[in-house]
Amino acid sequence: MSGTHGSVASPFRQPKAVFAVALACVVSFMGIGLVDPILPAISHQLHASPSEVTLLFTSYLVVTAVAMLITNWVSSRLGAKKTLIAGLILIVVFSALAGAAPSINAIIGFRAGWGVGNALFIATSLAVIVASASGGFAGAIVLYETALGVGIAIGPLLGGTLGEISWRGPFFGVSVLMAIALIATVVLVEPTPKPAHKTSLSAPLRALRHRGLLTMSLTALCYNWGFFTVLGYAPFPMNLSPIKLGLVFTGWGIFVALFAVFGAPRLQATFGIAKTMYANLAAFAVVVLVIAIWTTDRAVLIPAVIISGIFIGINNTVTTQAVMTVSPVEKPVASAAYSFVRFIGGGLAPYAAGRLVLAVNIHFPFFIAAGALVLGIVILSTARHLLTEAERVQAEQVTATAAASPAPAAALVPVGGNALPGEPGASVILAAIDDSPIAALVTEAAARLATGNGGVVHLVHTQEDVTAGDAGAEGEDLETARAVVREHLDRLAAHHVPAEGQLLRHAPDHGTAGRMVAEYANTIGASTIVIGAPSHGGLPALMEGSASREIWRHTKSNVLVINPDAPGALGQTPVAELLRG
């Protein structure tokens, strides 16, 4: 089970190609808050109004939104690596041109070109990391989320530091860093195969015909209106130097990163997607309302902006999980359709804020932003039943293959059936497996338990969707997942152990994968669940441990954790010793 995280290798022990793309991800995510510290400086030095300066966000995000419609068409013809390289080249060129631009209008235009590169990059970076990483999808997601967190957190600080020298500094800084990442990607990343079928240009728009995907996308549009009103216009009433603005938005970015990577999965696992989204949007609306009332009071405005990072981080992750959960189409197509709609909201909001300040007053845009978040809650409420239905566990039987040994092949029956050839009253053991080396030890331990007491084994592998931060990519394909289960069924057949294989599909995250396993164990009355131990500590363990934690929280069974680093070889250790461990 990919959710047990029994990978032997640390997710940070990866091929050089993975770190090349991860560096590019860091720089890309830095771009979210990089320009905030220099917005007032650009306005002052180029004699541009705040509403003109906010067009730096508008041109970038609106063009990114429209370009998302063609990213799958491009990548399905060029392949992920070439599409990624094309995106990096555009970012390098247009960020450098923006730094050298003589006027605000030129910067706005170059930011639009940057947006095209950003769209191509967003569409393929996660897929390239997944394809290049060792240790399976879980390790790839940890790397991507780490890059997201580091980039969002240090972007404003770098922007403020370079902005103290010149407002041009952050643009040139991005260009240099992305050029390094581009060279590393060209040299180190292996060519990726083209998809089996080509995606049509109309696929993302056709995907929006699905009510669930459209509803989630419109909710995200409203949320992004609030998000980018705060991000794009709050720097002006703060009236701070670039370095001080950089520190403010670094605090904001740290909260975004922490709650996107750690907070959101825990809340989602505890309360579910729908409840988490309702509560988070409501809390964010309250914070934006506080900003609206005390816009000119820096003692209130600055802490409120920093605190808003909590709700932005949660929403970035949970909304993407919701989109991938309800969407009936391929993950890259769903991600493109969703990003198209939400970036429209994010792009228009800062410019609208500048115009509303001129037409009414400086408080009014934030009142509108709070109202947009409330509207998002209303829109979300129309699709709650779709989310509830999509979160249910879906199980698929996996056909067992004949074993090479004379023993009969492991039998397969539907969930809840009792036709397995075990002894009367035999105990039921659930072995949660994935595609890592430790899975063989998990299966071996389950076989020993079953042999010792005449029990039967249910092999379970969870097919996780690849979703990280605000991006989604195709995960493990169905045939590969089936093959994993068949391989381990054959292992049990060689031990003459009766067994059944199950594939639990479409887990949107690690925590949900663990909960699905626990619920399945409760359904079949498993006496013991055998899982592999997370083999790495520190930050990766914090990110990956949610599957094991959710198993322990929701199961009624005993849990046996197999640790490959424990003293004594598995083949020489009695079952009783394993149980005591």
XYZ file of C-alpha atoms in Angstrom:
581
model
C 0.000 0.000 0.000
C 1.531 3.258 -0.978
C -0.036 4.792 2.084
C 2.026 2.727 4.520
C 5.217 4.357 3.385
C 7.377 1.368 3.842
C 9.916 2.662 1.364
C 13.460 1.710 2.279
C 15.081 4.749 0.682
C 14.665 8.252 1.985
C 12.724 10.545 -0.351
C 15.712 12.895 -0.185
C 18.070 10.244 -1.602
C 17.100 10.736 -5.196
C 18.702 10.883 -8.633
C 20.250 14.229 -9.531
C 17.518 14.738 -12.115
C 14.906 14.952 -9.371
C 16.779 17.696 -7.553
C 17.172 19.642 -10.785
C 13.390 19.774 -11.206
C 12.885 20.329 -7.467
C 15.132 23.429 -7.674
C 12.977 24.743 -10.495
C 9.894 24.076 -8.339
C 11.386 26.069 -5.464
C 12.045 29.044 -7.743
C 8.595 28.763 -9.310
C 6.863 28.750 -5.935
C 9.050 31.652 -4.816
C 7.343 33.665 -7.541
C 4.066 33.649 -5.578
C 5.344 36.178 -3.058
C 8.515 37.404 -4.695
C 7.113 40.613 -6.184
C 5.048 41.698 -3.173
C 7.889 43.539 -1.407
C 8.701 45.595 -4.535
C 5.176 46.638 -5.580
C 5.298 50.044 -3.809
C 8.861 50.633 -5.085
C 7.811 49.953 -8.690
C 4.845 52.270 -8.243
C 7.077 55.071 -6.919
C 10.059 54.733 -9.242
C 8.092 54.179 -12.468
C 5.444 56.773 -11.532
C 2.663 54.185 -11.815
C -0.554 54.081 -9.821
C -1.199 51.090 -7.527
C -3.925 49.886 -9.905
C -1.392 49.870 -12.767
C 1.132 47.972 -10.651
C -1.457 45.320 -9.755
C -1.592 44.485 -13.448
C 1.691 42.633 -12.812
C -0.489 40.012 -11.121
C -3.337 40.305 -13.595
C -1.315 39.816 -16.782
C 0.677 36.982 -15.233
C -2.267 35.034 -13.787
C -4.844 35.613 -16.516
C -2.380 34.520 -19.189
C -1.410 31.538 -16.997
C -5.110 30.667 -16.767
C -5.681 30.764 -20.520
C -2.415 28.937 -21.238
C -3.493 26.110 -18.904
C -6.044 25.172 -21.563
C -3.271 24.200 -23.986
C -0.742 22.617 -21.619
C -2.090 19.072 -21.938
C -2.336 19.443 -25.719
C 1.337 20.477 -25.800
C 2.672 17.916 -23.311
C 0.790 15.017 -24.927
C 2.657 15.797 -28.161
C 6.092 16.871 -26.910
C 6.337 14.762 -23.769
C 6.693 16.056 -20.197
C 10.440 16.851 -20.304
C 10.314 18.954 -23.479
C 7.228 20.792 -22.208
C 8.972 21.478 -18.902
C 12.062 22.783 -20.691
C 9.934 25.041 -22.902
C 8.289 26.493 -19.801
C 11.641 27.065 -18.090
C 13.057 28.832 -21.162
C 10.085 31.210 -21.268
C 10.407 31.978 -17.552
C 14.162 32.673 -17.865
C 13.699 34.976 -20.870
C 10.661 36.924 -19.720
C 11.767 37.367 -16.096
C 15.041 38.842 -17.382
C 13.169 41.106 -19.801
C 10.889 42.255 -16.953
C 13.957 43.187 -14.916
C 15.341 45.236 -17.800
C 12.003 46.826 -18.733
C 11.936 50.641 -19.021
C 8.267 51.129 -18.148
C 5.359 49.639 -16.211
C 3.597 48.656 -19.435
C 6.647 46.717 -20.604
C 6.832 44.818 -17.306
C 3.135 43.985 -17.578
C 3.690 42.600 -21.067
C 6.725 40.566 -20.089
C 4.879 39.166 -17.071
C 2.293 37.834 -19.533
C 5.002 35.879 -21.368
C 6.246 34.669 -17.999
C 2.696 33.414 -17.350
C 2.805 31.157 -20.431
C 6.028 29.591 -19.167
C 4.543 29.213 -15.714
C 1.540 27.328 -17.104
C 3.750 24.864 -18.988
C 5.882 24.392 -15.899
C 2.933 23.850 -13.514
C 1.404 21.296 -15.865
C 4.479 19.049 -16.000
C 6.790 19.570 -12.995
C 5.012 17.148 -10.652
C 4.717 14.528 -13.397
C 8.468 14.764 -14.185
C 9.402 14.431 -10.503
C 7.106 11.412 -10.137
C 8.611 9.783 -13.238
C 12.205 10.437 -12.153
C 12.009 9.813 -8.395
C 13.068 6.610 -6.707
C 10.981 5.164 -3.912
C 7.555 5.474 -5.527
C 4.926 8.172 -5.516
C 5.110 8.906 -1.791
C 8.738 10.009 -2.003
C 8.020 12.133 -5.052
C 5.156 13.900 -3.299
C 7.338 14.621 -0.259
C 9.921 16.250 -2.520
C 7.332 18.314 -4.355
C 5.696 19.479 -1.128
C 9.093 20.312 0.347
C 9.891 22.438 -2.702
C 6.500 24.116 -2.373
C 7.090 24.958 1.275
C 10.637 26.231 0.830
C 9.710 28.328 -2.217
C 6.660 29.983 -0.699
C 8.466 30.705 2.569
C 11.684 32.244 1.190
C 10.258 33.971 -1.902
C 9.175 37.175 -0.147
C 12.410 37.344 1.844
C 14.514 37.075 -1.310
C 12.268 39.611 -3.028
C 12.646 42.041 -0.135
C 16.412 41.545 0.096
C 17.028 42.068 -3.611
C 14.393 44.798 -3.687
C 16.440 46.844 -1.209
C 19.097 47.064 -3.916
C 16.702 47.672 -6.798
C 13.156 46.725 -7.768
C 14.776 44.989 -10.752
C 16.723 42.620 -8.492
C 13.983 39.998 -7.873
C 13.267 39.654 -11.599
C 16.945 39.111 -12.447
C 17.271 36.771 -9.451
C 14.476 34.527 -10.759
C 16.045 34.524 -14.218
C 19.451 33.422 -12.930
C 18.067 30.724 -10.631
C 15.754 29.366 -13.317
C 18.623 29.349 -15.819
C 20.597 27.125 -13.442
C 17.577 24.838 -13.048
C 17.085 24.811 -16.827
C 20.650 23.678 -17.507
C 20.416 21.002 -14.815
C 17.105 19.762 -16.232
C 18.427 19.547 -19.792
C 21.550 17.660 -18.696
C 20.212 15.411 -15.944
C 16.559 14.569 -16.648
C 16.019 11.555 -18.879
C 13.592 11.959 -21.790
C 10.056 11.096 -20.752
C 7.819 9.006 -22.994
C 4.916 10.704 -24.679
C 1.467 9.820 -23.315
C -0.303 6.876 -24.911
C -2.930 9.192 -26.373
C -2.967 12.845 -27.349
C -5.165 15.287 -25.458
C -7.445 17.553 -27.457
C -7.445 21.322 -27.055
C -11.058 21.257 -25.903
C -10.550 18.594 -23.197
C -10.274 21.005 -20.202
C -13.351 22.999 -21.259
C -15.327 19.805 -21.869
C -14.270 18.576 -18.429
C -15.978 21.600 -16.887
C -19.305 20.161 -18.023
C -19.036 17.850 -15.037
C -20.941 19.528 -12.245
C -18.593 18.522 -9.455
C -15.478 19.819 -11.200
C -17.214 23.053 -12.227
C -18.510 23.644 -8.699
C -15.096 23.094 -7.124
C -13.492 25.360 -9.740
C -15.983 28.184 -9.126
C -15.438 27.827 -5.389
C -11.693 28.133 -6.043
C -12.299 31.241 -8.184
C -14.045 32.923 -5.240
C -11.307 31.826 -2.867
C -8.588 33.104 -5.209
C -10.381 36.444 -5.417
C -9.921 36.803 -1.666
C -6.392 35.382 -1.742
C -5.017 37.690 -4.427
C -6.824 40.756 -3.149
C -4.807 40.322 0.041
C -1.599 39.342 -1.742
C -1.833 41.960 -4.493
C -3.101 45.050 -2.666
C -2.304 44.687 1.062
C 1.357 45.794 0.563
C 0.272 49.339 -0.381
C -1.454 50.427 2.868
C 1.375 48.869 4.914
C 3.741 51.608 3.676
C 6.906 49.621 4.496
C 10.360 49.316 2.919
C 11.002 46.342 0.600
C 12.932 44.395 3.244
C 10.241 44.928 5.880
C 7.538 43.930 3.410
C 9.650 40.891 2.615
C 9.729 39.906 6.277
C 5.945 40.341 6.601
C 5.240 38.134 3.621
C 7.899 35.640 4.693
C 5.872 35.147 7.872
C 2.803 34.791 5.675
C 4.639 32.306 3.426
C 5.812 30.165 6.346
C 2.196 29.759 7.478
C 1.099 28.960 3.913
C 3.790 26.285 3.605
C 3.295 24.691 7.019
C -0.468 24.424 6.750
C -0.425 23.323 3.108
C 1.999 20.476 3.810
C 1.148 19.470 7.402
C -2.077 21.125 8.556
C -4.374 20.434 5.611
C -3.879 16.624 5.486
C -4.573 16.322 9.212
C -7.709 18.447 9.078
C -8.942 16.599 6.008
C -8.315 13.213 7.610
C -10.155 14.273 10.782
C -13.138 16.169 9.388
C -13.302 15.227 5.701
C -12.926 17.467 2.677
C -16.307 19.230 2.804
C -16.270 20.226 6.495
C -12.647 21.363 6.276
C -13.422 23.551 3.260
C -16.502 25.131 4.865
C -14.711 25.954 8.111
C -11.567 27.185 6.387
C -13.381 29.474 3.920
C -15.458 30.915 6.771
C -12.369 31.576 8.911
C -10.549 33.156 5.964
C -13.571 35.388 5.303
C -13.438 36.595 8.920
C -9.726 37.459 8.623
C -10.297 39.345 5.359
C -13.176 41.203 7.023
C -10.765 42.257 9.785
C -8.377 43.520 7.092
C -11.257 45.418 5.463
C -12.214 47.199 8.688
C -8.674 48.030 9.877
C -6.933 48.473 6.507
C -5.109 51.636 7.586
C -4.093 50.347 11.019
C -0.760 48.573 10.522
C -0.874 47.049 14.012
C -3.934 45.053 12.894
C -3.287 44.798 9.153
C 0.147 43.172 9.344
C -0.755 40.356 11.807
C -4.006 39.705 9.903
C -2.151 39.324 6.599
C 0.377 36.960 8.184
C -2.394 34.888 9.822
C -4.246 34.657 6.509
C -1.431 32.384 5.342
C -2.868 29.636 7.556
C -6.156 29.530 5.664
C -4.542 30.040 2.255
C -2.242 27.063 2.853
C -5.086 24.808 3.948
C -7.307 25.828 1.071
C -4.611 25.381 -1.583
C -4.215 21.732 -0.621
C -7.769 20.750 0.336
C -9.432 22.348 -2.685
C -7.049 20.533 -5.023
C -7.810 17.255 -3.235
C -11.533 17.978 -3.638
C -11.122 18.636 -7.358
C -9.217 15.399 -7.882
C -11.740 13.485 -5.769
C -14.871 14.563 -7.641
C -13.382 14.745 -11.130
C -14.211 11.881 -13.526
C -11.471 12.834 -16.020
C -7.703 12.336 -16.159
C -5.840 14.186 -13.410
C -3.820 16.498 -15.724
C -6.990 17.522 -17.587
C -8.876 18.124 -14.337
C -5.932 20.147 -12.991
C -5.804 22.280 -16.158
C -9.556 22.970 -16.122
C -9.524 23.839 -12.426
C -6.452 26.069 -12.762
C -7.982 27.901 -15.723
C -11.016 28.955 -13.681
C -9.240 29.751 -10.411
C -6.421 31.770 -11.995
C -9.004 33.945 -13.711
C -10.240 34.967 -10.269
C -6.716 35.433 -8.960
C -5.728 37.566 -11.940
C -8.713 39.901 -11.961
C -8.874 40.498 -8.193
C -5.757 42.720 -7.718
C -6.639 44.993 -10.644
C -10.260 45.223 -9.493
C -8.964 46.143 -6.026
C -6.963 49.044 -7.437
C -9.938 50.369 -9.408
C -12.297 50.001 -6.419
C -9.915 51.999 -4.233
C -10.075 54.863 -6.741
C -13.851 54.591 -7.085
C -14.788 54.124 -3.398
C -12.054 53.853 -0.732
C -9.172 51.638 0.392
C -11.419 49.433 2.559
C -13.926 48.487 -0.118
C -11.870 45.894 -2.098
C -11.365 43.836 1.043
C -15.084 43.915 1.850
C -15.685 42.595 -1.685
C -13.040 39.902 -1.104
C -14.745 38.774 2.109
C -18.045 38.647 0.215
C -16.426 36.531 -2.519
C -15.347 33.992 0.095
C -18.890 33.792 1.464
C -20.138 33.282 -2.096
C -17.632 30.445 -2.411
C -19.205 28.754 0.622
C -22.645 29.081 -0.959
C -21.406 27.569 -4.240
C -19.680 24.732 -2.381
C -22.886 23.886 -0.516
C -24.562 22.956 -3.812
C -22.171 20.018 -4.305
C -21.740 18.607 -0.827
C -23.400 15.311 -1.734
C -20.938 14.909 -4.625
C -17.994 15.246 -2.255
C -19.528 12.818 0.224
C -20.096 10.245 -2.490
C -16.617 10.687 -3.951
C -14.946 10.160 -0.552
C -16.428 6.695 -0.104
C -14.100 3.772 -0.329
C -14.127 2.045 -3.707
C -12.802 -1.512 -3.751
C -11.934 -3.537 -6.790
C -11.232 -7.236 -6.822
C -7.867 -8.266 -8.148
C -7.623 -11.504 -10.077
C -5.001 -13.854 -8.675
C -2.502 -15.503 -10.987
C -1.477 -19.124 -10.692
C 1.613 -19.710 -8.592
C 4.637 -21.436 -10.028
C 4.736 -23.890 -7.120
C 2.445 -26.934 -6.838
C 0.382 -25.118 -4.220
C -3.016 -23.904 -5.363
C -3.219 -20.315 -6.459
C -4.450 -17.873 -3.856
C -8.241 -17.769 -4.030
C -10.149 -14.556 -4.507
C -13.644 -13.812 -3.280
C -15.642 -10.611 -2.928
C -15.215 -8.395 0.139
C -17.142 -9.865 3.039
C -17.216 -13.358 1.491
C -16.063 -16.355 3.557
C -15.289 -18.880 0.838
C -11.562 -18.789 1.542
C -10.261 -22.281 2.360
C -9.209 -21.525 5.927
C -10.032 -23.474 9.069
C -13.386 -22.840 10.803
C -13.140 -19.677 12.863
C -9.773 -18.870 11.360
C -8.356 -15.456 12.124
C -8.276 -12.850 9.361
C -4.999 -11.031 8.739
C -4.793 -7.930 6.565
C -1.438 -7.188 4.897
C -1.161 -3.619 3.590
C 1.371 -3.615 0.760
C 2.904 -1.170 -1.683
C 5.504 -1.437 -4.444
C 8.510 -0.962 -2.149
C 11.012 -3.644 -1.045
C 9.612 -3.780 2.483
C 6.268 -5.044 1.107
C 7.828 -8.504 0.708
C 8.601 -8.527 4.434
C 5.024 -7.486 5.211
C 3.656 -10.355 3.110
C 6.116 -12.808 4.685
C 5.078 -11.771 8.184
C 1.390 -12.122 7.293
C 2.075 -15.611 5.881
C 3.836 -16.668 9.097
C 0.944 -15.408 11.207
C -1.596 -17.222 9.049
C 0.427 -20.453 9.050
C 0.776 -20.339 12.821
C -2.962 -20.209 13.532
C -4.639 -21.456 10.372
C -5.694 -17.983 9.359
C -6.390 -16.338 6.019
C -4.740 -13.241 4.543
C -6.331 -10.269 2.803
C -3.748 -8.428 0.718
C -4.632 -4.755 0.268
C -2.908 -2.217 -1.953
C -4.126 1.373 -2.051
C -3.941 3.156 -5.392
C -3.186 6.761 -4.449
C -3.813 9.681 -6.726
C -0.760 11.902 -7.153
C -1.816 15.233 -5.682
C 0.533 17.680 -3.998
C -0.005 21.286 -3.038
C -2.167 22.738 -5.787
C -1.139 20.323 -8.557
C -2.247 16.899 -9.697
C -0.753 14.287 -11.996
C -1.571 10.766 -13.108
C -0.668 8.279 -10.395
C -0.061 4.557 -10.499
C -1.978 3.058 -13.399
C -4.571 0.375 -12.737
C -2.703 -2.494 -14.383
C 0.489 -1.733 -12.431
C -1.478 -1.671 -9.181
C -3.098 -5.012 -10.034
C 0.326 -6.486 -10.818
C 1.606 -5.484 -7.364
C -1.217 -7.403 -5.691
C -0.863 -10.434 -7.975
C 2.853 -10.688 -7.198
C 2.187 -10.901 -3.469
C -0.737 -13.286 -3.917
C 1.727 -15.610 -5.628
C 4.082 -15.297 -2.652
C 1.291 -16.429 -0.328
C 0.307 -19.249 -2.665
C 3.885 -20.533 -2.453
C 3.404 -20.759 1.336
C 0.058 -22.597 0.921
C -1.654 -19.653 2.619
C -5.252 -18.913 1.559
C -5.541 -15.277 0.544
C -7.611 -12.639 -1.204
C -6.344 -9.535 -2.989
C -8.017 -6.163 -2.995
C -7.206 -2.874 -4.644
C -8.568 0.192 -2.871
C -8.774 2.917 -5.454
C -8.508 6.701 -5.652
C -7.142 7.657 -2.253
C -6.582 11.420 -2.570
C -3.823 11.531 0.072
C -1.784 9.412 2.479
C -4.111 9.901 5.454
C -7.168 8.847 3.473
C -5.274 5.785 2.238
C -4.653 4.741 5.833
C -8.272 5.318 6.794
C -9.475 3.263 3.813
C -7.317 0.339 4.942
C -8.604 0.620 8.513
C -12.236 0.708 7.384
C -11.694 -2.292 5.136
C -10.083 -4.189 8.029
C -13.094 -3.398 10.208
C -15.434 -4.615 7.458
C -13.784 -8.036 7.155
C -13.192 -8.417 10.908
C -9.417 -8.546 10.662
C -7.705 -9.513 13.904
C -4.356 -8.057 12.799
C -3.172 -5.485 10.267
C 0.435 -5.904 9.115
C 2.123 -2.760 7.771
C 5.649 -1.606 7.009
C 7.325 0.976 9.229
C 8.252 4.392 7.850
C 12.007 4.015 7.442
C 13.054 7.634 7.705
C 12.704 10.217 10.432
C 12.613 13.994 10.585
C 10.682 16.010 8.013
C 9.866 13.089 5.661
C 8.379 11.082 8.517
C 6.201 14.028 9.539
C 4.942 14.324 5.975
C 4.482 10.624 5.312
C 3.353 9.260 8.673
C -0.300 10.144 8.230
C -1.249 6.769 6.703
C 0.006 4.772 9.676
C -1.507 7.268 12.072
C -4.928 7.012 10.430
C -4.780 3.205 10.532
C -4.156 3.322 14.270
C -6.922 5.879 14.823
C -9.665 4.091 12.909
C -8.985 0.375 13.182
C -10.415 -2.126 15.666
C -7.599 -4.571 14.869
C -4.160 -5.119 16.318
C -1.445 -3.458 14.253
C 1.841 -5.237 13.594
C 4.588 -2.944 12.263
C 7.418 -4.598 10.330
C 10.697 -2.743 10.748
C 13.454 -3.946 8.373
C 16.097 -2.345 10.595
C 15.075 -4.272 13.732
C 17.626 -6.795 15.138
C 17.285 -10.327 13.790
C 16.312 -11.566 10.354
C 12.645 -12.098 9.643
C 13.157 -15.682 8.591
C 14.812 -16.512 11.951
C 12.433 -14.598 14.218
C 9.448 -16.479 15.714
C 6.000 -15.029 15.158
C 5.628 -14.471 18.903
C 8.695 -12.260 18.853
C 7.265 -10.286 15.953
C 3.997 -9.744 17.793
C 5.785 -8.510 20.886
C 7.699 -6.045 18.646
